[in-house]
Tab-separated table of C-alpha atoms in Angstrom:
chain	number	residue	atom	x	y	z
A	8	MET	CA	-63.049	-25.043	78.645
A	9	GLY	CA	-59.974	-27.299	79.282
A	10	SER	CA	-57.045	-28.603	77.442
A	11	GLY	CA	-56.870	-29.503	73.729
A	12	TYR	CA	-58.723	-26.838	72.180
A	13	THR	CA	-56.678	-24.821	69.402
A	14	VAL	CA	-57.881	-21.473	68.130
A	15	ALA	CA	-59.610	-21.714	64.551
A	16	PRO	CA	-60.397	-19.210	62.113
A	17	GLY	CA	-63.522	-16.905	62.637
A	18	SER	CA	-67.163	-18.763	62.284
A	19	GLY	CA	-69.427	-15.948	60.994
A	20	GLY	CA	-72.819	-15.209	62.629
A	21	ASP	CA	-75.209	-18.075	62.067
A	22	TRP	CA	-74.800	-19.291	65.671
A	23	THR	CA	-75.486	-16.421	67.679
A	24	PHE	CA	-78.829	-15.300	69.572
A	25	GLU	CA	-79.895	-12.680	66.787
A	26	PHE	CA	-79.426	-15.746	63.875
A	27	ASN	CA	-81.492	-18.500	65.890
A	28	ALA	CA	-84.059	-15.903	66.565
A	29	SER	CA	-84.714	-14.776	63.499
A	30	ALA	CA	-84.888	-18.327	62.483
A	31	LEU	CA	-87.765	-18.728	65.019
A	32	GLY	CA	-89.477	-15.832	63.810
A	33	CYS	CA	-89.243	-13.808	66.974
A	34	PRO	CA	-89.890	-10.102	67.183
A	35	ARG	CA	-86.960	-8.505	65.436
A	36	GLY	CA	-84.341	-6.543	67.656
A	37	GLY	CA	-81.043	-5.686	67.101
A	38	LYS	CA	-77.622	-5.765	68.874
A	39	PRO	CA	-75.817	-2.687	69.339
A	40	ASP	CA	-72.607	-2.004	67.503
A	41	PRO	CA	-69.839	-2.458	69.916
A	42	VAL	CA	-67.108	-0.046	70.552
A	43	SER	CA	-64.539	-3.108	70.448
A	44	GLU	CA	-64.935	-6.677	69.765
A	45	ARG	CA	-63.213	-9.766	69.709
A	46	GLU	CA	-64.599	-13.207	68.254
A	47	ARG	CA	-62.918	-16.565	68.887
A	48	THR	CA	-63.419	-20.210	68.017
A	49	LEU	CA	-61.788	-23.012	69.844
A	50	ARG	CA	-61.762	-26.486	68.168
A	51	LYS	CA	-60.734	-29.876	69.081
A	52	GLY	CA	-61.086	-33.439	67.477
A	53	GLU	CA	-61.660	-34.508	64.316
A	54	PRO	CA	-64.153	-32.841	61.940
A	55	GLN	CA	-66.557	-35.558	62.085
A	56	ASP	CA	-66.830	-35.619	65.924
A	57	GLU	CA	-65.464	-31.840	66.462
A	58	ASP	CA	-65.979	-30.293	69.645
A	59	PHE	CA	-65.662	-26.474	69.474
A	60	VAL	CA	-66.885	-23.166	71.023
A	61	LEU	CA	-67.852	-20.063	69.547
A	62	GLN	CA	-67.301	-16.589	71.597
A	63	HIS	CA	-67.875	-13.324	70.649
A	64	THR	CA	-67.189	-10.328	73.291
A	65	GLY	CA	-67.690	-7.055	73.276
A	66	ARG	CA	-67.453	-3.965	74.956
A	67	TYR	CA	-70.610	-1.602	74.120
A	68	ALA	CA	-71.343	2.326	75.037
A	69	ALA	CA	-72.244	3.048	78.608
A	70	GLY	CA	-75.914	1.015	79.236
A	71	LYS	CA	-76.030	-0.588	75.834
A	72	ALA	CA	-75.388	-4.311	76.803
A	73	ALA	CA	-77.389	-4.008	80.004
A	74	ARG	CA	-80.335	-2.759	77.522
A	75	TYR	CA	-79.821	-5.247	75.211
A	76	LEU	CA	-80.031	-7.935	77.557
A	77	ASP	CA	-83.458	-6.912	78.504
A	78	GLY	CA	-84.508	-6.935	75.240
A	79	VAL	CA	-83.464	-10.508	74.768
A	80	ARG	CA	-85.881	-11.261	77.559
A	81	GLU	CA	-88.637	-9.621	76.272
A	82	ARG	CA	-88.224	-10.910	72.591
A	83	VAL	CA	-88.026	-14.681	74.166
A	84	SER	CA	-91.087	-14.201	75.978
A	85	SER	CA	-92.922	-12.882	73.273
A	86	CYS	CA	-91.735	-15.245	70.678
A	87	SER	CA	-94.129	-17.378	69.266
A	88	PRO	CA	-92.189	-20.211	66.571
A	89	ARG	CA	-94.245	-22.379	64.537
A	90	GLU	CA	-95.486	-25.910	66.097
A	91	GLY	CA	-92.723	-28.215	67.072
A	92	GLN	CA	-90.293	-25.327	67.841
A	93	SER	CA	-89.859	-23.484	70.641
A	94	VAL	CA	-87.208	-20.856	72.614
A	95	ARG	CA	-86.910	-20.433	76.520
A	96	ILE	CA	-85.292	-18.820	79.038
A	97	ALA	CA	-83.323	-21.864	80.811
A	98	ALA	CA	-81.305	-19.952	83.488
A	99	GLN	CA	-80.724	-16.337	84.640
A	100	ASP	CA	-78.110	-14.344	86.648
A	101	PHE	CA	-75.692	-17.116	87.126
A	102	ALA	CA	-72.744	-15.317	86.463
A	103	GLY	CA	-71.238	-11.931	86.128
A	104	GLU	CA	-73.637	-8.865	86.775
A	105	GLU	CA	-76.308	-10.495	84.516
A	106	SER	CA	-76.323	-13.678	82.473
A	107	VAL	CA	-78.957	-15.405	80.451
A	108	LEU	CA	-78.739	-18.948	78.911
A	109	VAL	CA	-81.396	-19.070	75.791
A	110	VAL	CA	-82.580	-22.469	74.626
A	111	PHE	CA	-83.519	-22.801	71.027
A	112	ASP	CA	-85.108	-25.910	69.676
A	113	HIS	CA	-85.492	-25.570	65.888
A	114	GLY	CA	-87.361	-28.744	65.707
A	115	GLY	CA	-86.729	-32.378	64.145
A	116	GLY	CA	-83.929	-32.673	67.462
A	117	SER	CA	-81.719	-29.532	66.238
A	118	LEU	CA	-81.346	-27.639	69.907
A	119	ALA	CA	-78.640	-24.361	70.308
A	120	ARG	CA	-78.169	-22.811	73.400
A	121	ILE	CA	-76.693	-19.397	73.695
A	122	LEU	CA	-75.152	-18.169	76.658
A	123	LEU	CA	-74.973	-14.250	77.424
A	124	VAL	CA	-72.890	-12.881	80.080
A	125	ARG	CA	-72.546	-9.327	81.122
A	126	LYS	CA	-70.236	-7.370	83.284
A	127	GLY	CA	-70.566	-3.633	83.145
A	128	ASP	CA	-70.316	-2.910	79.606
A	129	VAL	CA	-68.897	-6.104	78.317
A	130	LEU	CA	-70.888	-8.531	76.705
A	131	THR	CA	-69.994	-12.076	75.629
A	132	GLU	CA	-71.817	-14.415	73.528
A	133	VAL	CA	-71.106	-18.528	73.829
A	134	TYR	CA	-72.274	-21.329	71.752
A	135	THR	CA	-70.879	-24.591	71.834
A	136	LYS	CA	-71.156	-28.042	69.622
A	137	PRO	CA	-71.842	-30.453	70.762
A	138	VAL	CA	-74.463	-29.066	72.827
A	139	ARG	CA	-73.740	-28.859	76.490
A	140	GLY	CA	-76.287	-29.282	79.278
A	141	ASP	CA	-77.693	-26.128	81.175
A	142	ALA	CA	-75.432	-26.688	84.185
A	143	ALA	CA	-72.294	-26.999	81.778
A	144	ASN	CA	-73.404	-23.832	80.431
A	145	ARG	CA	-73.879	-22.039	83.540
A	146	ASP	CA	-70.546	-23.392	84.692
A	147	LEU	CA	-69.038	-22.023	81.239
A	148	GLY	CA	-70.829	-18.389	81.847
A	149	ARG	CA	-69.178	-17.958	85.454
A	150	LYS	CA	-65.724	-18.985	83.770
A	151	ALA	CA	-66.350	-16.486	81.035
A	152	ALA	CA	-67.161	-13.701	83.720
A	153	ALA	CA	-64.058	-14.506	85.831
A	154	ARG	CA	-61.984	-13.569	82.615
A	155	PHE	CA	-63.549	-10.212	82.342
């Protein structure tokens, strides 16, 4: 991510794929419970123009992380949000063994890009603010996979 970030308290789950998918009325699914997990929030700047990165990383029972990502793809392709909203997979397979960049458009200029990267049974999910472009998210995904 670069220098100048500090670790901050957790952020809750209102930024995750599951939260965004639910907000757009996508088919229900569910993330499996991890065997172990870690959540991290990194912040930089003043509150009015803050730059932050939210990350949840979990180790899952054998095969569950891969099945979850299969389900993410299925749910995105079968989602039919209201007019003025959309969800799409912007990029795939750019990091780790498997990766997906999902873009949620909540309407009114509100975008969320959720990055999911899997390596073995470890899955990390990342959200950044301000929202970064697809290329920057792919680069972030490669960096995350290298740290596994």
